[in-house]
Every structure is written in C-alpha cells, then in structure tokens.
CSV table of C-alpha atoms in Angstrom, one decimal:
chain,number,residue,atom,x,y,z
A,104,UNK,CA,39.4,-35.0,-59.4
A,105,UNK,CA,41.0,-32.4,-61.9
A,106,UNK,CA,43.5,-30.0,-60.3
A,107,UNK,CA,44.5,-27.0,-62.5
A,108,UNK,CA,47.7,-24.7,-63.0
A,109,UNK,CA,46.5,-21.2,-64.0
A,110,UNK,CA,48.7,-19.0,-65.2
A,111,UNK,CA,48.4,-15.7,-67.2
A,112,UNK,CA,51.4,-15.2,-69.9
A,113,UNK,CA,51.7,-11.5,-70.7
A,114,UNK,CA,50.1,-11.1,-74.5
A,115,UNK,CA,54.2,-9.8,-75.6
A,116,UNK,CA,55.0,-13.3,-74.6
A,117,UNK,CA,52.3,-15.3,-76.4
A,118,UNK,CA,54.1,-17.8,-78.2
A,119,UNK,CA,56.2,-18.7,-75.0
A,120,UNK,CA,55.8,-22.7,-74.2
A,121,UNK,CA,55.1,-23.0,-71.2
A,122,UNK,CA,55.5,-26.6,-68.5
A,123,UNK,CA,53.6,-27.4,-65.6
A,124,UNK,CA,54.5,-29.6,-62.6
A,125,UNK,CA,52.1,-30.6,-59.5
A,126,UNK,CA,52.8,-32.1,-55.8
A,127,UNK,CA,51.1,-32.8,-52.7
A,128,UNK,CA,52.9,-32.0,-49.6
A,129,UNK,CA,56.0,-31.2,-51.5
A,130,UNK,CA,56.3,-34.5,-53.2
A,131,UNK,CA,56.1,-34.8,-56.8
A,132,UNK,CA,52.6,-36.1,-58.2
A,133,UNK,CA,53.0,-35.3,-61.6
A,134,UNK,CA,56.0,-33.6,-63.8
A,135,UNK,CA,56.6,-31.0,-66.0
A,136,UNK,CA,54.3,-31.5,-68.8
A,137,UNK,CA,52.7,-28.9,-71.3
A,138,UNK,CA,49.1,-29.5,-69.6
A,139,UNK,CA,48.2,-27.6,-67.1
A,140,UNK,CA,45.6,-29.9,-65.6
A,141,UNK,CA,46.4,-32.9,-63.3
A,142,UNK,CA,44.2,-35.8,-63.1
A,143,UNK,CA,42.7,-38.2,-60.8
A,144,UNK,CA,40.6,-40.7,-62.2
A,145,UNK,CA,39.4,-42.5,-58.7
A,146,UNK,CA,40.1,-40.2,-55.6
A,147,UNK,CA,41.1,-41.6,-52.4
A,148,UNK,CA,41.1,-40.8,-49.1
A,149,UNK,CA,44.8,-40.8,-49.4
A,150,UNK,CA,44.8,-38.1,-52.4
A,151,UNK,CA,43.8,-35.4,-49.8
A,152,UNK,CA,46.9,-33.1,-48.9
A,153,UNK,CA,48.0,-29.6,-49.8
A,154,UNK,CA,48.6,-29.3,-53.5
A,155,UNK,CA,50.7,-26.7,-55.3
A,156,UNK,CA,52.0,-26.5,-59.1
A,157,UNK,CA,55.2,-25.0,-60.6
A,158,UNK,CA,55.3,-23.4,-63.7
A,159,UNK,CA,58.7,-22.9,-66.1
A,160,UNK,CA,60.0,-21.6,-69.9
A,161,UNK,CA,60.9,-24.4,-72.2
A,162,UNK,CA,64.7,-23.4,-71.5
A,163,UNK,CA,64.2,-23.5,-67.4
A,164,UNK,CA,65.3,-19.9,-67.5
A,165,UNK,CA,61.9,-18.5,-65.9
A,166,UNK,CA,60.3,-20.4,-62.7
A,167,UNK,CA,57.2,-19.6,-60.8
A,168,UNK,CA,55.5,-21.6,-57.7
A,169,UNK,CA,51.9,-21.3,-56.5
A,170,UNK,CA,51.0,-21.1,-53.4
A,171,UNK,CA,49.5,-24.0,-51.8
A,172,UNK,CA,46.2,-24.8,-51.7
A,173,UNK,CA,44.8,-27.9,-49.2
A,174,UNK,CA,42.7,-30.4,-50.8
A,175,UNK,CA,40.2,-32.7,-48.6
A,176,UNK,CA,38.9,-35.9,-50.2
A,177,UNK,CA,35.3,-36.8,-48.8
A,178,UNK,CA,34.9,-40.4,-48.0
A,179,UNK,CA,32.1,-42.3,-48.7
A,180,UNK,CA,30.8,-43.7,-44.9
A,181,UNK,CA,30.9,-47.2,-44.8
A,182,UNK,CA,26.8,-48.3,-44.6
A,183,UNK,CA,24.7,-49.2,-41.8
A,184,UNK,CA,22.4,-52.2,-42.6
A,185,UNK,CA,19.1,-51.8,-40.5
A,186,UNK,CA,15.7,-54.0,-40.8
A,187,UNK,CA,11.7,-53.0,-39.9
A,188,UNK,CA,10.3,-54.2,-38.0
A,189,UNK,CA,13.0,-55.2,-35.4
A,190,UNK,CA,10.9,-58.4,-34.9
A,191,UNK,CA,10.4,-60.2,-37.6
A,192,UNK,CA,7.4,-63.0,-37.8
A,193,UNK,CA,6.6,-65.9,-40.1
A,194,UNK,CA,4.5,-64.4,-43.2
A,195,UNK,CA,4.7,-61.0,-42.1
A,196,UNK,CA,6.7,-58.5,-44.7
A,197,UNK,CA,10.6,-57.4,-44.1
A,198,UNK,CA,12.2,-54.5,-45.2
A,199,UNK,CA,15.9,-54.3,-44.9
A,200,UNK,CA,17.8,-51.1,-45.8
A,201,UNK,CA,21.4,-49.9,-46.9
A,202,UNK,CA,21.7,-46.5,-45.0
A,203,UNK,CA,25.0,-44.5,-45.9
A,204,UNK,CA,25.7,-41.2,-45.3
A,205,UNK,CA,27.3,-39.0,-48.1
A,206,UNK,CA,29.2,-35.8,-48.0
A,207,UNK,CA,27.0,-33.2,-49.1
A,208,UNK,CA,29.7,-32.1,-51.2
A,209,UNK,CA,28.9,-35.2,-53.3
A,210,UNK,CA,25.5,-34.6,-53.1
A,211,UNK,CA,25.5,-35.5,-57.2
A,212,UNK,CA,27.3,-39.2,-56.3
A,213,UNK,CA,25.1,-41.7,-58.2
A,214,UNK,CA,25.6,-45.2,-55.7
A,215,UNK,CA,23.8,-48.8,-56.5
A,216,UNK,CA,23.1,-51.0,-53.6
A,217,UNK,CA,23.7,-54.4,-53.0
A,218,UNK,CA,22.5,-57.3,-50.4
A,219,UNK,CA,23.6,-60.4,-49.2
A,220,UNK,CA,22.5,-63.2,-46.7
A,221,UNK,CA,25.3,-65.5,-45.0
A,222,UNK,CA,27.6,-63.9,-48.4
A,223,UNK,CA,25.3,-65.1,-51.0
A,224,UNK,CA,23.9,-62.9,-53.5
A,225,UNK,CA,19.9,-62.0,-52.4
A,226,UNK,CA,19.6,-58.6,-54.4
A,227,UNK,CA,22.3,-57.5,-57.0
A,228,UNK,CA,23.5,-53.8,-57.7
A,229,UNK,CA,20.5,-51.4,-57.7
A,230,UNK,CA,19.7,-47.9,-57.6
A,231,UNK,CA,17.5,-48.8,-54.5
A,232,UNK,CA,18.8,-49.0,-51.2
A,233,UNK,CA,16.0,-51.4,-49.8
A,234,UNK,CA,16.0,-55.4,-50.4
A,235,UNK,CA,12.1,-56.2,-49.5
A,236,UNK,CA,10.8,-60.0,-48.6
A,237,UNK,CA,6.6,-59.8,-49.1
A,238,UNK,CA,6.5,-63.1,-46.4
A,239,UNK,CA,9.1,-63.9,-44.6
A,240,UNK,CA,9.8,-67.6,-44.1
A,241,UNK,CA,12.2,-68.9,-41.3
A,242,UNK,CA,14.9,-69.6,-44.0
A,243,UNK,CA,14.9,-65.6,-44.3
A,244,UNK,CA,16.8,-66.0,-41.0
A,245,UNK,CA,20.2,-65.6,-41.2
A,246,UNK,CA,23.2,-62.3,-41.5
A,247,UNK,CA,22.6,-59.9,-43.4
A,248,UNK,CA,25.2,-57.5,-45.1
A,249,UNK,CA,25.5,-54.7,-48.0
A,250,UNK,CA,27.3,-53.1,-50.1
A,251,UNK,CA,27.5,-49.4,-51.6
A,252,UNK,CA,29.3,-48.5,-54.5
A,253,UNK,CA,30.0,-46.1,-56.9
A,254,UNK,CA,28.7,-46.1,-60.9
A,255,UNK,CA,32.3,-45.7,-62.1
A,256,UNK,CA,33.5,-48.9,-59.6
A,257,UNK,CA,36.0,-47.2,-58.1
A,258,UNK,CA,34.8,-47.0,-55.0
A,259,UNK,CA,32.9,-49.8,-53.0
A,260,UNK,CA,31.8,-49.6,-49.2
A,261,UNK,CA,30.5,-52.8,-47.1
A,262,UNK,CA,28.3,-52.9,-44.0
A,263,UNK,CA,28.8,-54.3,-40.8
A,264,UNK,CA,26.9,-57.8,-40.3
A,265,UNK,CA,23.0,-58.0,-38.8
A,266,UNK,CA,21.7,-61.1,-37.5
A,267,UNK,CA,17.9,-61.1,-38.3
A,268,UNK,CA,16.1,-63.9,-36.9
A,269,UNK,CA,12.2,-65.2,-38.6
A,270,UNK,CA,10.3,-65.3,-35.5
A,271,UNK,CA,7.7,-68.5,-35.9
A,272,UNK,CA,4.3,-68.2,-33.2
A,273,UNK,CA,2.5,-71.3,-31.9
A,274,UNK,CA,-0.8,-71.5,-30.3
A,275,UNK,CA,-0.2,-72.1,-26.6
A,276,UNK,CA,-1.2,-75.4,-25.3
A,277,UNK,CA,-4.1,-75.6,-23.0
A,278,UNK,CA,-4.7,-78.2,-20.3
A,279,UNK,CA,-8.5,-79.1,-19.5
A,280,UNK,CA,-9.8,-81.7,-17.0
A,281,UNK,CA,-13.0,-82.9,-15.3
A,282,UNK,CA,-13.6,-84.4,-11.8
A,283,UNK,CA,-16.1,-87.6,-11.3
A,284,UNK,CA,-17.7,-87.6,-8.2
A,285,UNK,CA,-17.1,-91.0,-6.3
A,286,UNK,CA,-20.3,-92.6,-5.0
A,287,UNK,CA,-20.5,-94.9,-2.0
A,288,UNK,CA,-21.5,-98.7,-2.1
A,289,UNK,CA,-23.0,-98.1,1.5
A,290,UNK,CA,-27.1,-97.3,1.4
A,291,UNK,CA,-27.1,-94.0,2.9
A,292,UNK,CA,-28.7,-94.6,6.4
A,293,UNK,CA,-25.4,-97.0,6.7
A,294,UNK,CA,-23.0,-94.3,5.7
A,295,UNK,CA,-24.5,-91.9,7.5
A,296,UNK,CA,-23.9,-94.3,10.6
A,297,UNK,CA,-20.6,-95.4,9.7
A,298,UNK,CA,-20.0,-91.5,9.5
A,299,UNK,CA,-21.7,-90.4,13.1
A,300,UNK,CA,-19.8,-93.5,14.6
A,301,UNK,CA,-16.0,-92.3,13.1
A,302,UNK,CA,-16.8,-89.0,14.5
A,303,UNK,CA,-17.8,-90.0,17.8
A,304,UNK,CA,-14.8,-92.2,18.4
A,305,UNK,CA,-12.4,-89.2,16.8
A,306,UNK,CA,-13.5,-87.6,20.1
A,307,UNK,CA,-12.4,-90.1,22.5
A,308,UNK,CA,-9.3,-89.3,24.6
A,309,UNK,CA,-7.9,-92.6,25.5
A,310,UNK,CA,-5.8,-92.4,28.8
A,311,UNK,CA,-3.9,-95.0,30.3
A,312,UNK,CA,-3.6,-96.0,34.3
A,313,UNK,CA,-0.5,-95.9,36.0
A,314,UNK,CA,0.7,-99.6,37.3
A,315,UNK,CA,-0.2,-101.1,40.5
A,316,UNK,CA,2.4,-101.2,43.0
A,317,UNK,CA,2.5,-105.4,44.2
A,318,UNK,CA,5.3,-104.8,46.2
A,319,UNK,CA,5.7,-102.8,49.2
A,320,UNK,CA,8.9,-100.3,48.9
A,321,UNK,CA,11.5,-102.1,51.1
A,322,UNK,CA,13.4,-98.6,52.0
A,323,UNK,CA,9.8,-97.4,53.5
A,324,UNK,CA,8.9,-101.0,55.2
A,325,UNK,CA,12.8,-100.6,56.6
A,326,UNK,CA,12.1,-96.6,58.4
A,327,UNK,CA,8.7,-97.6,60.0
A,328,UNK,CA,10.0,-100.8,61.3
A,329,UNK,CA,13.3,-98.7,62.2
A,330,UNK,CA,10.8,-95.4,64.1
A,331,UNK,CA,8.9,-98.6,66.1
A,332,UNK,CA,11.8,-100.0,67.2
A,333,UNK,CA,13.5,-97.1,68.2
A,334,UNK,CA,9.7,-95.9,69.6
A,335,UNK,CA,9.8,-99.5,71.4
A,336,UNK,CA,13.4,-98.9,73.4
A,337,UNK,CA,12.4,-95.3,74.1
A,338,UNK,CA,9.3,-96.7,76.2
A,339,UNK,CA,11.9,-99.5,77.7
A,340,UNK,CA,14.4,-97.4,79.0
A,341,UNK,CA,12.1,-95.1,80.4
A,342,UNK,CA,10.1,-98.2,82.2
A,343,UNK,CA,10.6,-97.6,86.2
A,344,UNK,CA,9.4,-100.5,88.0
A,345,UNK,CA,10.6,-98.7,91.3
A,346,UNK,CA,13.1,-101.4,92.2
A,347,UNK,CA,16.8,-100.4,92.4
A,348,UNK,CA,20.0,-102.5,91.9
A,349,UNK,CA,23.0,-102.1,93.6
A,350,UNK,CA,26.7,-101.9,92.4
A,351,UNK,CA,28.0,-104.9,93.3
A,352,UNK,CA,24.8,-107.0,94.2
C-alpha cells in the first residue's frame, strides 16, 4: 500500500524544502521526512483506519494538515476446502478444490494453492486451485486441508478441515438352497393304510363313564327309613280297635 502527501508549492516558493509526516487515527505512522509517499510493504487488516499527513518548512515556521481520508484494507477470506463427488468410491476419480473468495478490488491478486492430507504435503504451491486423484484408493481417506497465499508471502490463509472417506463396494452375498424330498420305506398300499388308519382314529372322541356308585348314600337310606317309620306310627296311632280304657282301670 503507498499513501501519498500532495501538496502544491506556489512556483515564487520553488526552492522551499519541504517535510511530510503521516498517521492513522491520530497516531503517528511515519515522521517528518522529505518523501511524500508512505509505505506499506505487506497490508494488514490492522493497517485500515483514517489516514491523514502533515506538511511543514524546514524551519517549522509554516504547517498545513490534510484532511482525513479512511482507508479499508480488504482481507483475503480464509478458503473453503470442498470435494466432487461428495461420495467418493474405490477407483473412481476425486477432485478436491481450494475455493476463496477475493475482494474484487484485488481482482489483480496472483494466489498459489496448496493441499494437505492429515498435515502432510499432497500437492505443493500452485497456480491451480484443484488437487486431483485419477483412482482413489482407500488410503486417499483421511482430512483434508489448504492453504492460499499470496506471490509476495505476505499473506497466507488456511482452510477449515474435511474428512473425506474412500468408499470400498462389495458384492452382496447371496444364500441358495435346495429341498430333497423324503421317500417312505413303506410300499405304497401300506402307507396309504397306515395313512387312512391315523386319520380314522384322529376322529375318535374318547369319552370316559362316570363311576359306579357300590354304596348306597347313608343320608338317603337314613330319610326313607326315617318317612316309613314315621308313615308306620302315623297308621298306629290312628288304629281304633273300638275298645276303650278307663282312667284308673
């Protein structure tokens, strides 16, 4: 970045020297000196701020300030690491890519391109902001980073990590089996006996008989011998034999 102090001397005062100071925000940046140009070799993000310069005689008897002027320095975005596909198979090609964004304002910025997997070195500093693998093996699996920077070094940007994973596809194991039919060691016209016979016993109902009652029930025996006998004295008292006893006799 070059910032410069102009200043127009009237022609009667040609041979006047001149000295030129420079700040940012009011604090000193660079002082009095016979250039009129003040120089930044690497700008940072910090060197943005309101610049103004201050101009004076040799013998500090004639002083004149500029006014400000604001000064914005345009970072370079850090990069965004990005791969196609998104999945990746065994043998298939890879193409991973460094994508920054710069200020249009630097549209001229000349930046190389770097790429790393798990921090080692794959591709060094390039022009090309692509890092291509023709067939990707599953050691091609790992995090990927990388870096942007400018020609003159003074600037370097690094992307965020991306995992990328080497996908590896199997044939799916299939399961086949066959069924032997058992034969019987009956001769059919058995078999088909044996089989009538099963069938016709599956459809018997066996029932079972309720037991035999040996004994006669003692509370039963007990009320008809209790009714007779009470059928027996009914009979007996009402008997009537027409004779009559006296009280006393």
């Amino acid at each position: 970045m070059m910032v410069r102090c102009d200043t127009r001397l009237d022609p009667l005062r040609g041979g006047t020297e001149l000295h030129f100071a420079f700040y940012r925000d009011g604090r000193t940046v660079r002082g009095y000196n016979v250039s009129d140009t003040y120089r930044v070799q690497s700008a940072h993000l910090e060197d943005s701020g309101n610049y103004t310069c201050e101009v004076r005689t040799t013998s500090d008897t004639v002083r004149k300030m500029s006014d400000g002027l604001y000064i914005q320095i345009h970072e370079i975005s850090a990069p965004e690491i990005k791969v196609t596909p998104s999945r990746v198979i065994e043998g298939g090609e890879m193409t991973v890519r460094c994508d920054t964004r710069l200020d249009p304002l630097r549209g001229g910025t000349e930046l190389h391109f770097a790429f790393y997997r798990d921090g080692r070195s794959v591709q060094g500093y390039d022009v090309s902001d692509t890092y291509r693998v023709r067939s990707s093996q599953l050691e091609d699996s790992g995090n990927y980073t990388c870096e942007v920077k400018t020609t003159s070094d003074t600037v370097r940007k690094m992307s965020d990590g991306l995992y990328i994973q080497i996908y590896v596809t199997r044939d799916e194991p299939s399961l086949s089996f066959s069924v032997t039919q058992a034969h019987s060691s009956l001769p059919s016209n058995a078999a088909a006996k044996a089989a009538y016979s099963i069938g016709s016993m599956s459809t018997v109902t066996p029932s079972v008989a309720p037991p035999l009652c040996t004994k006669e029930s003692p509370e039963l025996f007990n009320h008809s011998v209790g009714y007779m006998l009470l059928e027996d004295a009914q009979q007996f008292e009402g008997y009537n034999d027409g004779s009559q006893v006296e009280e006393g006799s």
